[in-house]
PDB file of C-alpha atoms and ligand atoms in Angstrom:
ATOM      1  CA  MET Y   1     -51.557  13.393  15.909  1.00 77.00           C
ATOM      2  CA  ASP Y   2     -54.267  11.952  18.084  1.00 90.00           C
ATOM      3  CA  VAL Y   3     -55.541  13.726  21.146  1.00 97.00           C
ATOM      4  CA  ILE Y   4     -54.525  11.992  24.373  1.00 97.00           C
ATOM      5  CA  VAL Y   5     -57.313  11.935  26.961  1.00 98.00           C
ATOM      6  CA  ALA Y   6     -56.305  11.966  30.628  1.00 98.00           C
ATOM      7  CA  GLY Y   7     -58.664  11.700  33.583  1.00 97.00           C
ATOM      8  CA  ASN Y   8     -56.376  12.026  36.594  1.00 96.00           C
ATOM      9  CA  ARG Y   9     -52.892  13.078  37.694  1.00 96.00           C
ATOM     10  CA  GLU Y  10     -51.320   9.739  36.789  1.00 97.00           C
ATOM     11  CA  GLU Y  11     -52.773   9.725  33.276  1.00 97.00           C
ATOM     12  CA  LEU Y  12     -51.755  13.368  32.866  1.00 97.00           C
ATOM     13  CA  GLY Y  13     -48.178  12.462  33.727  1.00 96.00           C
ATOM     14  CA  LYS Y  14     -48.204   9.707  31.108  1.00 97.00           C
ATOM     15  CA  ALA Y  15     -49.845  12.020  28.566  1.00 97.00           C
ATOM     16  CA  ARG Y  16     -47.161  14.641  29.117  1.00 95.00           C
ATOM     17  CA  GLU Y  17     -44.489  11.991  28.643  1.00 95.00           C
ATOM     18  CA  ALA Y  18     -46.112  10.825  25.407  1.00 95.00           C
ATOM     19  CA  ALA Y  19     -46.589  14.403  24.166  1.00 93.00           C
ATOM     20  CA  GLY Y  20     -42.957  15.219  24.790  1.00 93.00           C
ATOM     21  CA  PRO Y  21     -41.004  18.176  26.110  1.00 94.00           C
ATOM     22  CA  GLY Y  22     -41.449  21.860  25.342  1.00 97.00           C
ATOM     23  CA  ARG Y  23     -43.492  24.770  26.521  1.00 98.00           C
ATOM     24  CA  TYR Y  24     -47.005  23.832  27.667  1.00 98.00           C
ATOM     25  CA  ALA Y  25     -50.130  25.968  27.442  1.00 98.00           C
ATOM     26  CA  LEU Y  26     -53.340  25.229  29.326  1.00 98.00           C
ATOM     27  CA  VAL Y  27     -56.815  26.297  28.192  1.00 99.00           C
ATOM     28  CA  PRO Y  28     -59.273  25.626  31.026  1.00 99.00           C
ATOM     29  CA  THR Y  29     -62.885  25.092  29.884  1.00 98.00           C
ATOM     30  CA  MET Y  30     -66.160  23.586  30.999  1.00 98.00           C
ATOM     31  CA  GLY Y  31     -66.650  21.956  27.594  1.00 98.00           C
ATOM     32  CA  ALA Y  32     -69.511  22.512  25.122  1.00 98.00           C
ATOM     33  CA  LEU Y  33     -66.745  24.045  23.026  1.00 98.00           C
ATOM     34  CA  HIS Y  34     -67.550  26.801  20.526  1.00 98.00           C
ATOM     35  CA  GLU Y  35     -65.648  29.293  18.358  1.00 98.00           C
ATOM     36  CA  GLY Y  36     -64.648  31.283  21.444  1.00 98.00           C
ATOM     37  CA  HIS Y  37     -62.881  28.257  22.878  1.00 98.00           C
ATOM     38  CA  ARG Y  38     -61.310  27.569  19.481  1.00 98.00           C
ATOM     39  CA  SER Y  39     -59.825  31.076  19.449  1.00 98.00           C
ATOM     40  CA  LEU Y  40     -58.300  30.444  22.902  1.00 98.00           C
ATOM     41  CA  ILE Y  41     -56.775  27.181  21.677  1.00 98.00           C
ATOM     42  CA  ARG Y  42     -55.315  28.935  18.620  1.00 98.00           C
ATOM     43  CA  LEU Y  43     -53.781  31.608  20.826  1.00 98.00           C
ATOM     44  CA  ALA Y  44     -52.412  28.879  23.117  1.00 98.00           C
ATOM     45  CA  ARG Y  45     -50.777  27.186  20.130  1.00 98.00           C
ATOM     46  CA  GLU Y  46     -48.984  30.435  19.303  1.00 98.00           C
ATOM     47  CA  GLN Y  47     -47.700  30.596  22.872  1.00 96.00           C
ATOM     48  CA  ALA Y  48     -46.460  27.049  23.371  1.00 98.00           C
ATOM     49  CA  ASP Y  49     -45.345  23.761  21.810  1.00 97.00           C
ATOM     50  CA  GLN Y  50     -48.086  21.655  23.394  1.00 97.00           C
ATOM     51  CA  VAL Y  51     -51.654  22.595  24.256  1.00 98.00           C
ATOM     52  CA  VAL Y  52     -53.633  20.975  27.049  1.00 98.00           C
ATOM     53  CA  VAL Y  53     -57.378  21.688  27.172  1.00 98.00           C
ATOM     54  CA  SER Y  54     -59.133  20.855  30.404  1.00 98.00           C
ATOM     55  CA  ILE Y  55     -62.828  20.018  30.281  1.00 98.00           C
ATOM     56  CA  PHE Y  56     -64.400  20.041  33.715  1.00 98.00           C
ATOM     57  CA  VAL Y  57     -67.790  21.316  34.830  1.00 98.00           C
ATOM     58  CA  ASN Y  58     -66.697  22.491  38.252  1.00 98.00           C
ATOM     59  CA  PRO Y  59     -69.433  22.020  40.860  1.00 98.00           C
ATOM     60  CA  LEU Y  60     -67.690  24.416  43.263  1.00 98.00           C
ATOM     61  CA  GLN Y  61     -68.395  27.438  41.084  1.00 98.00           C
ATOM     62  CA  PHE Y  62     -72.157  26.854  40.753  1.00 98.00           C
ATOM     63  CA  GLY Y  63     -74.620  28.147  43.342  1.00 97.00           C
ATOM     64  CA  PRO Y  64     -77.344  25.848  44.714  1.00 95.00           C
ATOM     65  CA  HIS Y  65     -79.959  27.254  42.307  1.00 94.00           C
ATOM     66  CA  GLU Y  66     -77.696  27.531  39.269  1.00 96.00           C
ATOM     67  CA  ASP Y  67     -77.448  25.292  36.209  1.00 94.00           C
ATOM     68  CA  PHE Y  68     -74.773  22.740  37.234  1.00 97.00           C
ATOM     69  CA  SER Y  69     -76.866  19.654  36.501  1.00 96.00           C
ATOM     70  CA  ARG Y  70     -78.221  20.928  33.183  1.00 95.00           C
ATOM     71  CA  TYR Y  71     -74.979  22.551  31.997  1.00 97.00           C
ATOM     72  CA  PRO Y  72     -74.372  21.235  28.422  1.00 96.00           C
ATOM     73  CA  ARG Y  73     -72.013  18.265  28.262  1.00 97.00           C
ATOM     74  CA  THR Y  74     -70.881  17.387  24.712  1.00 97.00           C
ATOM     75  CA  PHE Y  75     -67.657  15.456  25.309  1.00 98.00           C
ATOM     76  CA  GLU Y  76     -67.396  13.592  21.994  1.00 98.00           C
ATOM     77  CA  ALA Y  77     -67.962  16.752  19.952  1.00 98.00           C
ATOM     78  CA  ASP Y  78     -65.459  18.601  22.186  1.00 98.00           C
ATOM     79  CA  LEU Y  79     -62.807  15.959  21.460  1.00 98.00           C
ATOM     80  CA  GLY Y  80     -63.438  16.498  17.741  1.00 98.00           C
ATOM     81  CA  VAL Y  81     -62.904  20.258  18.159  1.00 98.00           C
ATOM     82  CA  CYS Y  82     -59.680  19.635  20.092  1.00 98.00           C
ATOM     83  CA  ALA Y  83     -58.407  17.250  17.409  1.00 98.00           C
ATOM     84  CA  GLU Y  84     -59.181  19.790  14.667  1.00 98.00           C
ATOM     85  CA  GLU Y  85     -57.355  22.517  16.564  1.00 98.00           C
ATOM     86  CA  GLY Y  86     -54.185  20.511  17.207  1.00 98.00           C
ATOM     87  CA  VAL Y  87     -54.670  20.048  20.948  1.00 98.00           C
ATOM     88  CA  ARG Y  88     -52.290  17.379  22.267  1.00 97.00           C
ATOM     89  CA  VAL Y  89     -53.892  16.509  25.615  1.00 98.00           C
ATOM     90  CA  VAL Y  90     -57.454  16.786  26.906  1.00 98.00           C
ATOM     91  CA  PHE Y  91     -57.670  16.636  30.677  1.00 98.00           C
ATOM     92  CA  ALA Y  92     -61.207  15.598  31.598  1.00 98.00           C
ATOM     93  CA  PRO Y  93     -61.356  14.494  35.217  1.00 98.00           C
ATOM     94  CA  ALA Y  94     -64.486  13.277  37.004  1.00 97.00           C
ATOM     95  CA  VAL Y  95     -65.615  15.305  40.029  1.00 97.00           C
ATOM     96  CA  ALA Y  96     -64.303  12.529  42.305  1.00 97.00           C
ATOM     97  CA  ASP Y  97     -60.877  12.795  40.626  1.00 96.00           C
ATOM     98  CA  MET Y  98     -60.711  16.494  41.426  1.00 97.00           C
ATOM     99  CA  TYR Y  99     -62.114  16.776  44.946  1.00 98.00           C
ATOM    100  CA  LEU Y 100     -61.409  14.661  48.001  1.00 97.00           C
ATOM    101  CA  PRO Y 101     -64.637  13.906  49.892  1.00 97.00           C
ATOM    102  CA  ASP Y 102     -63.165  15.458  53.055  1.00 97.00           C
ATOM    103  CA  ARG Y 103     -61.500  18.441  51.347  1.00 97.00           C
ATOM    104  CA  GLN Y 104     -60.881  21.407  53.643  1.00 98.00           C
ATOM    105  CA  ILE Y 105     -58.780  24.000  51.861  1.00 98.00           C
ATOM    106  CA  ALA Y 106     -59.924  26.385  49.150  1.00 98.00           C
ATOM    107  CA  VAL Y 107     -58.804  29.645  47.559  1.00 98.00           C
ATOM    108  CA  SER Y 108     -60.559  32.832  48.646  1.00 98.00           C
ATOM    109  CA  ALA Y 109     -61.116  35.416  45.931  1.00 98.00           C
ATOM    110  CA  GLY Y 110     -61.202  38.122  48.607  1.00 97.00           C
ATOM    111  CA  ALA Y 111     -63.059  41.411  48.300  1.00 97.00           C
ATOM    112  CA  MET Y 112     -62.470  41.501  44.555  1.00 98.00           C
ATOM    113  CA  GLY Y 113     -64.415  38.264  44.248  1.00 98.00           C
ATOM    114  CA  SER Y 114     -67.536  39.597  45.950  1.00 98.00           C
ATOM    115  CA  VAL Y 115     -68.222  42.661  43.774  1.00 98.00           C
ATOM    116  CA  VAL Y 116     -69.972  42.962  40.381  1.00 98.00           C
ATOM    117  CA  GLU Y 117     -70.484  39.345  39.188  1.00 98.00           C
ATOM    118  CA  GLY Y 118     -69.400  38.049  42.593  1.00 98.00           C
ATOM    119  CA  ALA Y 119     -72.185  40.016  44.307  1.00 98.00           C
ATOM    120  CA  PHE Y 120     -74.753  37.999  42.331  1.00 98.00           C
ATOM    121  CA  ARG Y 121     -72.936  34.661  42.612  1.00 98.00           C
ATOM    122  CA  PRO Y 122     -71.662  34.312  46.192  1.00 98.00           C
ATOM    123  CA  GLY Y 123     -68.731  31.894  46.374  1.00 98.00           C
ATOM    124  CA  HIS Y 124     -68.504  31.612  42.575  1.00 98.00           C
ATOM    125  CA  PHE Y 125     -65.009  33.058  42.248  1.00 98.00           C
ATOM    126  CA  ASP Y 126     -63.705  31.084  45.242  1.00 98.00           C
ATOM    127  CA  GLY Y 127     -64.808  27.983  43.311  1.00 98.00           C
ATOM    128  CA  VAL Y 128     -63.256  29.257  40.076  1.00 98.00           C
ATOM    129  CA  LEU Y 129     -59.889  30.106  41.645  1.00 99.00           C
ATOM    130  CA  THR Y 130     -59.787  26.846  43.594  1.00 98.00           C
ATOM    131  CA  VAL Y 131     -60.260  24.769  40.452  1.00 98.00           C
ATOM    132  CA  VAL Y 132     -57.884  26.938  38.414  1.00 99.00           C
ATOM    133  CA  LEU Y 133     -55.146  26.560  41.033  1.00 98.00           C
ATOM    134  CA  LYS Y 134     -55.724  22.799  41.101  1.00 98.00           C
ATOM    135  CA  LEU Y 135     -55.579  22.639  37.289  1.00 98.00           C
ATOM    136  CA  PHE Y 136     -52.356  24.663  37.337  1.00 98.00           C
ATOM    137  CA  ASN Y 137     -50.851  22.237  39.878  1.00 98.00           C
ATOM    138  CA  LEU Y 138     -51.981  19.168  37.954  1.00 98.00           C
ATOM    139  CA  VAL Y 139     -51.069  20.277  34.431  1.00 98.00           C
ATOM    140  CA  GLN Y 140     -48.094  22.514  35.367  1.00 97.00           C
ATOM    141  CA  PRO Y 141     -48.370  24.722  32.295  1.00 98.00           C
ATOM    142  CA  ASP Y 142     -45.958  27.522  31.411  1.00 98.00           C
ATOM    143  CA  VAL Y 143     -48.812  29.663  30.133  1.00 98.00           C
ATOM    144  CA  ALA Y 144     -52.602  29.630  30.512  1.00 99.00           C
ATOM    145  CA  VAL Y 145     -55.166  31.327  28.266  1.00 99.00           C
ATOM    146  CA  PHE Y 146     -58.436  32.839  29.532  1.00 99.00           C
ATOM    147  CA  GLY Y 147     -61.155  34.749  27.693  1.00 98.00           C
ATOM    148  CA  GLN Y 148     -61.895  38.427  28.185  1.00 98.00           C
ATOM    149  CA  LYS Y 149     -65.559  37.341  27.975  1.00 98.00           C
ATOM    150  CA  ASP Y 150     -65.214  36.439  31.677  1.00 98.00           C
ATOM    151  CA  ALA Y 151     -63.352  39.645  32.483  1.00 98.00           C
ATOM    152  CA  GLN Y 152     -63.598  39.430  36.272  1.00 98.00           C
ATOM    153  CA  GLN Y 153     -62.414  35.818  36.190  1.00 98.00           C
ATOM    154  CA  LEU Y 154     -59.415  36.857  34.070  1.00 98.00           C
ATOM    155  CA  ALA Y 155     -58.614  39.712  36.467  1.00 98.00           C
ATOM    156  CA  LEU Y 156     -58.885  37.409  39.494  1.00 98.00           C
ATOM    157  CA  VAL Y 157     -56.678  34.741  37.918  1.00 98.00           C
ATOM    158  CA  ARG Y 158     -54.035  37.410  37.246  1.00 98.00           C
ATOM    159  CA  ARG Y 159     -54.410  38.572  40.860  1.00 98.00           C
ATOM    160  CA  MET Y 160     -54.040  34.996  42.173  1.00 98.00           C
ATOM    161  CA  VAL Y 161     -50.914  34.435  40.078  1.00 98.00           C
ATOM    162  CA  ALA Y 162     -49.405  37.647  41.488  1.00 98.00           C
ATOM    163  CA  ASP Y 163     -50.518  37.108  45.083  1.00 98.00           C
ATOM    164  CA  LEU Y 164     -49.520  33.429  45.255  1.00 98.00           C
ATOM    165  CA  ASN Y 165     -46.343  33.682  43.141  1.00 98.00           C
ATOM    166  CA  LEU Y 166     -47.477  31.156  40.562  1.00 98.00           C
ATOM    167  CA  PRO Y 167     -44.869  30.628  37.798  1.00 98.00           C
ATOM    168  CA  ILE Y 168     -47.427  30.820  34.979  1.00 98.00           C
ATOM    169  CA  ALA Y 169     -47.944  33.501  32.331  1.00 98.00           C
ATOM    170  CA  ILE Y 170     -51.587  34.494  31.896  1.00 98.00           C
ATOM    171  CA  VAL Y 171     -52.792  35.472  28.438  1.00 98.00           C
ATOM    172  CA  GLY Y 172     -56.165  37.139  27.853  1.00 98.00           C
ATOM    173  CA  ALA Y 173     -58.065  36.450  24.627  1.00 98.00           C
ATOM    174  CA  PRO Y 174     -60.607  38.795  22.990  1.00 98.00           C
ATOM    175  CA  THR Y 175     -64.304  37.904  23.050  1.00 98.00           C
ATOM    176  CA  VAL Y 176     -65.590  36.074  19.976  1.00 98.00           C
ATOM    177  CA  ARG Y 177     -69.069  37.166  18.857  1.00 98.00           C
ATOM    178  CA  GLU Y 178     -71.740  36.117  16.384  1.00 98.00           C
ATOM    179  CA  ALA Y 179     -72.016  38.390  13.335  1.00 98.00           C
ATOM    180  CA  ASP Y 180     -74.876  40.265  15.059  1.00 97.00           C
ATOM    181  CA  GLY Y 181     -72.839  40.917  18.211  1.00 98.00           C
ATOM    182  CA  LEU Y 182     -74.049  38.184  20.579  1.00 98.00           C
ATOM    183  CA  ALA Y 183     -71.045  36.942  22.562  1.00 98.00           C
ATOM    184  CA  LEU Y 184     -70.549  33.204  22.102  1.00 98.00           C
ATOM    185  CA  SER Y 185     -71.325  31.193  25.205  1.00 98.00           C
ATOM    186  CA  SER Y 186     -71.994  27.540  25.957  1.00 96.00           C
ATOM    187  CA  ARG Y 187     -75.224  28.792  27.552  1.00 96.00           C
ATOM    188  CA  ASN Y 188     -76.489  30.316  24.267  1.00 97.00           C
ATOM    189  CA  ARG Y 189     -77.840  26.881  23.346  1.00 95.00           C
ATOM    190  CA  TYR Y 190     -80.468  27.365  26.082  1.00 95.00           C
ATOM    191  CA  LEU Y 191     -81.906  30.376  24.214  1.00 98.00           C
ATOM    192  CA  SER Y 192     -85.173  30.070  22.266  1.00 98.00           C
ATOM    193  CA  PRO Y 193     -85.424  32.245  19.112  1.00 98.00           C
ATOM    194  CA  ALA Y 194     -87.416  34.840  21.083  1.00 98.00           C
ATOM    195  CA  ASP Y 195     -84.883  34.720  23.955  1.00 98.00           C
ATOM    196  CA  ARG Y 196     -82.110  35.336  21.466  1.00 98.00           C
ATOM    197  CA  VAL Y 197     -83.763  38.511  20.126  1.00 98.00           C
ATOM    198  CA  THR Y 198     -83.890  39.864  23.680  1.00 98.00           C
ATOM    199  CA  ALA Y 199     -80.378  38.612  24.489  1.00 98.00           C
ATOM    200  CA  LEU Y 200     -78.913  40.593  21.610  1.00 98.00           C
ATOM    201  CA  ASN Y 201     -79.532  43.727  23.671  1.00 98.00           C
ATOM    202  CA  LEU Y 202     -76.643  42.952  26.018  1.00 98.00           C
ATOM    203  CA  SER Y 203     -74.058  43.523  23.289  1.00 98.00           C
ATOM    204  CA  LYS Y 204     -76.185  46.321  21.803  1.00 98.00           C
ATOM    205  CA  ALA Y 205     -76.139  48.126  25.159  1.00 98.00           C
ATOM    206  CA  LEU Y 206     -72.372  47.712  25.447  1.00 98.00           C
ATOM    207  CA  ARG Y 207     -71.913  49.140  21.961  1.00 98.00           C
ATOM    208  CA  ALA Y 208     -74.101  52.125  22.865  1.00 97.00           C
ATOM    209  CA  GLY Y 209     -71.943  52.641  25.954  1.00 97.00           C
ATOM    210  CA  ALA Y 210     -68.784  52.391  23.876  1.00 95.00           C
ATOM    211  CA  VAL Y 211     -70.096  54.966  21.372  1.00 94.00           C
ATOM    212  CA  ALA Y 212     -70.948  57.360  24.214  1.00 92.00           C
ATOM    213  CA  GLY Y 213     -67.489  56.725  25.659  1.00 88.00           C
ATOM    214  CA  ALA Y 214     -65.774  57.535  22.389  1.00 87.00           C
ATOM    215  CA  GLN Y 215     -67.578  60.870  21.958  1.00 83.00           C
ATOM    216  CA  ALA Y 216     -65.209  63.344  23.543  1.00 65.00           C
ATOM    217  CA  PRO Y 217     -65.714  65.325  25.685  1.00 64.00           C
ATOM    218  CA  GLN Y 218     -68.645  63.263  26.947  1.00 60.00           C
ATOM    219  CA  ARG Y 219     -66.641  60.467  28.525  1.00 69.00           C
ATOM    220  CA  GLU Y 220     -68.058  60.663  32.007  1.00 87.00           C
ATOM    221  CA  PRO Y 221     -68.864  57.241  33.471  1.00 91.00           C
ATOM    222  CA  GLU Y 222     -72.529  58.156  34.063  1.00 92.00           C
ATOM    223  CA  ARG Y 223     -73.054  59.165  30.417  1.00 93.00           C
ATOM    224  CA  ILE Y 224     -71.569  55.869  29.256  1.00 95.00           C
ATOM    225  CA  LYS Y 225     -73.777  53.897  31.613  1.00 97.00           C
ATOM    226  CA  ASP Y 226     -76.864  55.976  30.729  1.00 96.00           C
ATOM    227  CA  ALA Y 227     -76.403  55.173  27.036  1.00 97.00           C
ATOM    228  CA  ALA Y 228     -76.151  51.459  27.778  1.00 98.00           C
ATOM    229  CA  ARG Y 229     -78.993  51.587  30.302  1.00 98.00           C
ATOM    230  CA  ALA Y 230     -81.363  53.111  27.723  1.00 98.00           C
ATOM    231  CA  VAL Y 231     -80.963  50.005  25.530  1.00 98.00           C
ATOM    232  CA  LEU Y 232     -81.380  47.668  28.491  1.00 98.00           C
ATOM    233  CA  GLU Y 233     -84.528  49.490  29.632  1.00 98.00           C
ATOM    234  CA  THR Y 234     -86.090  49.084  26.197  1.00 98.00           C
ATOM    235  CA  ALA Y 235     -85.250  45.373  26.235  1.00 98.00           C
ATOM    236  CA  ALA Y 236     -86.832  45.067  29.684  1.00 98.00           C
ATOM    237  CA  ARG Y 237     -90.172  45.568  27.848  1.00 98.00           C
ATOM    238  CA  PHE Y 238     -89.509  42.795  25.303  1.00 98.00           C
ATOM    239  CA  ASP Y 239     -91.181  39.367  25.475  1.00 98.00           C
ATOM    240  CA  PRO Y 240     -89.371  37.648  27.113  1.00 98.00           C
ATOM    241  CA  PRO Y 241     -88.003  40.619  29.047  1.00 98.00           C
ATOM    242  CA  LEU Y 242     -84.350  41.305  29.725  1.00 98.00           C
ATOM    243  CA  LEU Y 243     -84.000  41.153  33.526  1.00 98.00           C
ATOM    244  CA  LEU Y 244     -80.917  43.143  34.458  1.00 98.00           C
ATOM    245  CA  ASP Y 245     -78.628  41.965  37.263  1.00 98.00           C
ATOM    246  CA  TYR Y 246     -76.047  44.739  36.889  1.00 98.00           C
ATOM    247  CA  LEU Y 247     -74.453  47.251  34.572  1.00 98.00           C
ATOM    248  CA  ALA Y 248     -71.063  48.355  35.875  1.00 98.00           C
ATOM    249  CA  LEU Y 249     -68.141  50.445  34.627  1.00 98.00           C
ATOM    250  CA  VAL Y 250     -65.080  49.175  36.452  1.00 98.00           C
ATOM    251  CA  ASP Y 251     -61.316  49.297  36.649  1.00 97.00           C
ATOM    252  CA  PRO Y 252     -60.034  46.226  34.733  1.00 96.00           C
ATOM    253  CA  ALA Y 253     -57.525  45.280  37.425  1.00 95.00           C
ATOM    254  CA  THR Y 254     -59.601  45.743  40.582  1.00 95.00           C
ATOM    255  CA  PHE Y 255     -63.216  45.621  39.405  1.00 97.00           C
ATOM    256  CA  THR Y 256     -64.082  48.669  41.507  1.00 97.00           C
ATOM    257  CA  GLU Y 257     -66.419  51.248  39.902  1.00 96.00           C
ATOM    258  CA  VAL Y 258     -64.504  53.956  38.069  1.00 95.00           C
ATOM    259  CA  THR Y 259     -64.986  57.596  39.026  1.00 91.00           C
ATOM    260  CA  GLU Y 260     -64.994  60.800  36.953  1.00 88.00           C
ATOM    261  CA  ASP Y 261     -61.199  61.154  37.214  1.00 89.00           C
ATOM    262  CA  HIS Y 262     -60.439  57.652  35.916  1.00 91.00           C
ATOM    263  CA  ARG Y 263     -58.064  57.556  32.935  1.00 90.00           C
ATOM    264  CA  GLY Y 264     -57.113  54.613  30.757  1.00 92.00           C
ATOM    265  CA  GLU Y 265     -58.982  51.342  30.287  1.00 95.00           C
ATOM    266  CA  ALA Y 266     -62.300  50.605  31.910  1.00 96.00           C
ATOM    267  CA  ILE Y 267     -64.616  47.632  31.519  1.00 98.00           C
ATOM    268  CA  LEU Y 268     -68.302  48.107  30.861  1.00 98.00           C
ATOM    269  CA  ALA Y 269     -69.849  44.871  32.126  1.00 98.00           C
ATOM    270  CA  VAL Y 270     -73.414  43.623  32.037  1.00 98.00           C
ATOM    271  CA  ALA Y 271     -75.296  40.577  33.331  1.00 98.00           C
ATOM    272  CA  ALA Y 272     -78.947  39.769  32.737  1.00 98.00           C
ATOM    273  CA  LYS Y 273     -81.417  36.947  32.708  1.00 98.00           C
ATOM    274  CA  VAL Y 274     -83.365  36.169  29.551  1.00 98.00           C
ATOM    275  CA  GLY Y 275     -85.964  33.436  29.970  1.00 97.00           C
ATOM    276  CA  THR Y 276     -84.211  30.841  32.124  1.00 95.00           C
ATOM    277  CA  THR Y 277     -80.727  31.781  30.919  1.00 97.00           C
ATOM    278  CA  ARG Y 278     -78.302  34.122  32.657  1.00 97.00           C
ATOM    279  CA  LEU Y 279     -75.845  35.857  30.324  1.00 98.00           C
ATOM    280  CA  ILE Y 280     -72.825  38.095  30.869  1.00 98.00           C
ATOM    281  CA  ASP Y 281     -70.897  40.322  28.484  1.00 98.00           C
ATOM    282  CA  ASN Y 282     -68.432  43.219  28.579  1.00 98.00           C
ATOM    283  CA  VAL Y 283     -66.380  45.619  26.463  1.00 98.00           C
ATOM    284  CA  VAL Y 284     -63.125  47.388  27.176  1.00 97.00           C
ATOM    285  CA  LEU Y 285     -63.242  51.190  26.823  1.00 95.00           C
ATOM    286  CA  THR Y 286     -60.528  53.808  27.055  1.00 92.00           C
ATOM    287  CA  LEU Y 287     -61.407  56.863  29.154  1.00 89.00           C
ATOM    288  CA  GLY Y 288     -59.708  60.215  29.266  1.00 79.00           C
TER     289      GLY Y 288
HETATM  290  P1  LIG X 301     -66.186  28.209  29.855  1.00 94.52           P
HETATM  291  O1  LIG X 301     -66.101  26.902  29.145  1.00 94.52           O
HETATM  292  O2  LIG X 301     -67.441  28.977  29.564  1.00 94.52           O
HETATM  293  O3  LIG X 301     -65.826  28.117  31.306  1.00 94.52           O
HETATM  294  O4  LIG X 301     -65.045  29.088  29.198  1.00 94.52           O
HETATM  295  C1  LIG X 301     -63.718  28.634  29.092  1.00 94.52           C
HETATM  296  C2  LIG X 301     -62.851  29.780  28.627  1.00 94.52           C
HETATM  297  O5  LIG X 301     -63.334  30.234  27.364  1.00 94.52           O
HETATM  298  C3  LIG X 301     -62.875  30.975  29.566  1.00 94.52           C
HETATM  299  O6  LIG X 301     -61.564  31.506  29.678  1.00 94.52           O
HETATM  300  C4  LIG X 301     -63.812  31.922  28.886  1.00 94.52           C
HETATM  301  O7  LIG X 301     -63.560  33.276  29.187  1.00 94.52           O
HETATM  302  C5  LIG X 301     -63.514  31.632  27.431  1.00 94.52           C
HETATM  303  N1  LIG X 301     -64.636  32.037  26.575  1.00 94.52           N
HETATM  304  C6  LIG X 301     -65.961  31.741  26.738  1.00 94.52           C
HETATM  305  N2  LIG X 301     -66.707  32.345  25.786  1.00 94.52           N
HETATM  306  C7  LIG X 301     -65.834  33.047  25.015  1.00 94.52           C
HETATM  307  C8  LIG X 301     -65.971  33.904  23.860  1.00 94.52           C
HETATM  308  N3  LIG X 301     -67.163  34.153  23.327  1.00 94.52           N
HETATM  309  N4  LIG X 301     -64.849  34.449  23.346  1.00 94.52           N
HETATM  310  C9  LIG X 301     -63.632  34.212  23.882  1.00 94.52           C
HETATM  311  N5  LIG X 301     -63.427  33.411  24.952  1.00 94.52           N
HETATM  312  C10 LIG X 301     -64.519  32.848  25.515  1.00 94.52           C
END
C-alpha cells in the first residue's frame, strides 16, 4: 500500500479516513531517516494497526547557534524508507502549518528539562515537548515510540504524559549502533573520516563505564564515571579533539545525578563536540 503524505490537520484527517480504523502508533522524527528510525517504525508496527511517521525539523528545539538551517533534509529518501517499512501515513507539515505567527502558549519542561542535556541547550526540551504535544493532538495516536538514544527526551515525554494526563502509551526503543559501536544519528553524516575516529570514543567511554559498573563490588558512581572519563580524556588529545560537554550518571526517571546508595537502573550519558558536530549517547546500567 502506498504511503499517504499529509501536510496539515485537514490532510491528516483525510489520511486517517483512507487508512482506516484500528490502533494508531506515531513515530515522531526530524527526517534523514536511518536504521535507528527503522527500528522504531518496526516496533510501532508491532504495537498498532497503522503507523504514522511525522517528519518535521522543529525550529523551536534548536538554539540560535545550533544547526537548524543545515540539518539534513532528505524527504524523498525518507518516503522510500517509510514505504519499505509499511508506514501508512507520513505527516510532514511546513513550519507555518505547525506554528501560528502570534503563538503564545508552550510546554515547559520544568527543572527536569534544564539539567544534563538541558543545561547545554536552554529551551531545547520546552521546544521538544511543545512539538510532541502538538503532534499528539494532531495525529491522536494510541501509542508513540521514542528512542532511548535521546534518553532525557524519552523521560520527559513520559513525564509530560503523566503530568498532563495524555491518553497515549509511550514505548521506548533501544539504541541502534554501527558495528563498531557508534550510535546512529542523522548528524553522523556531518562527520569527516577523522571526526568519526574521534566520535567513536563516546560509545567506547560508555562501554568502559558499563564494564566498571558490572565489576562488583566496584559499582560506585565515581568509579563508573572515572572509567568513562579516562577514555574521553584520551580522545580529547585526538585530532580533531573530542570536546566534552558532560558525562553524567543519572536516575532514568528524573535525570538527577545518582548517589552512592542508588540501586536499580541508572543512565550513563555523554555529550561532546567533534569538529563542528555535537553528538550525544548513553547506556543503561544496573547498580547495586
Ligand atoms: P530524530 O529524527 O533524531 O529527532 O529522532 C527521532 C526518533 O528516533 C527519536 O525518538 C530518537 O530517539 C530516535 N533515534 C534516533 N537515533 C536513534 C538510534 N540510533 N537508535 C534508536 N532510536 C534512535
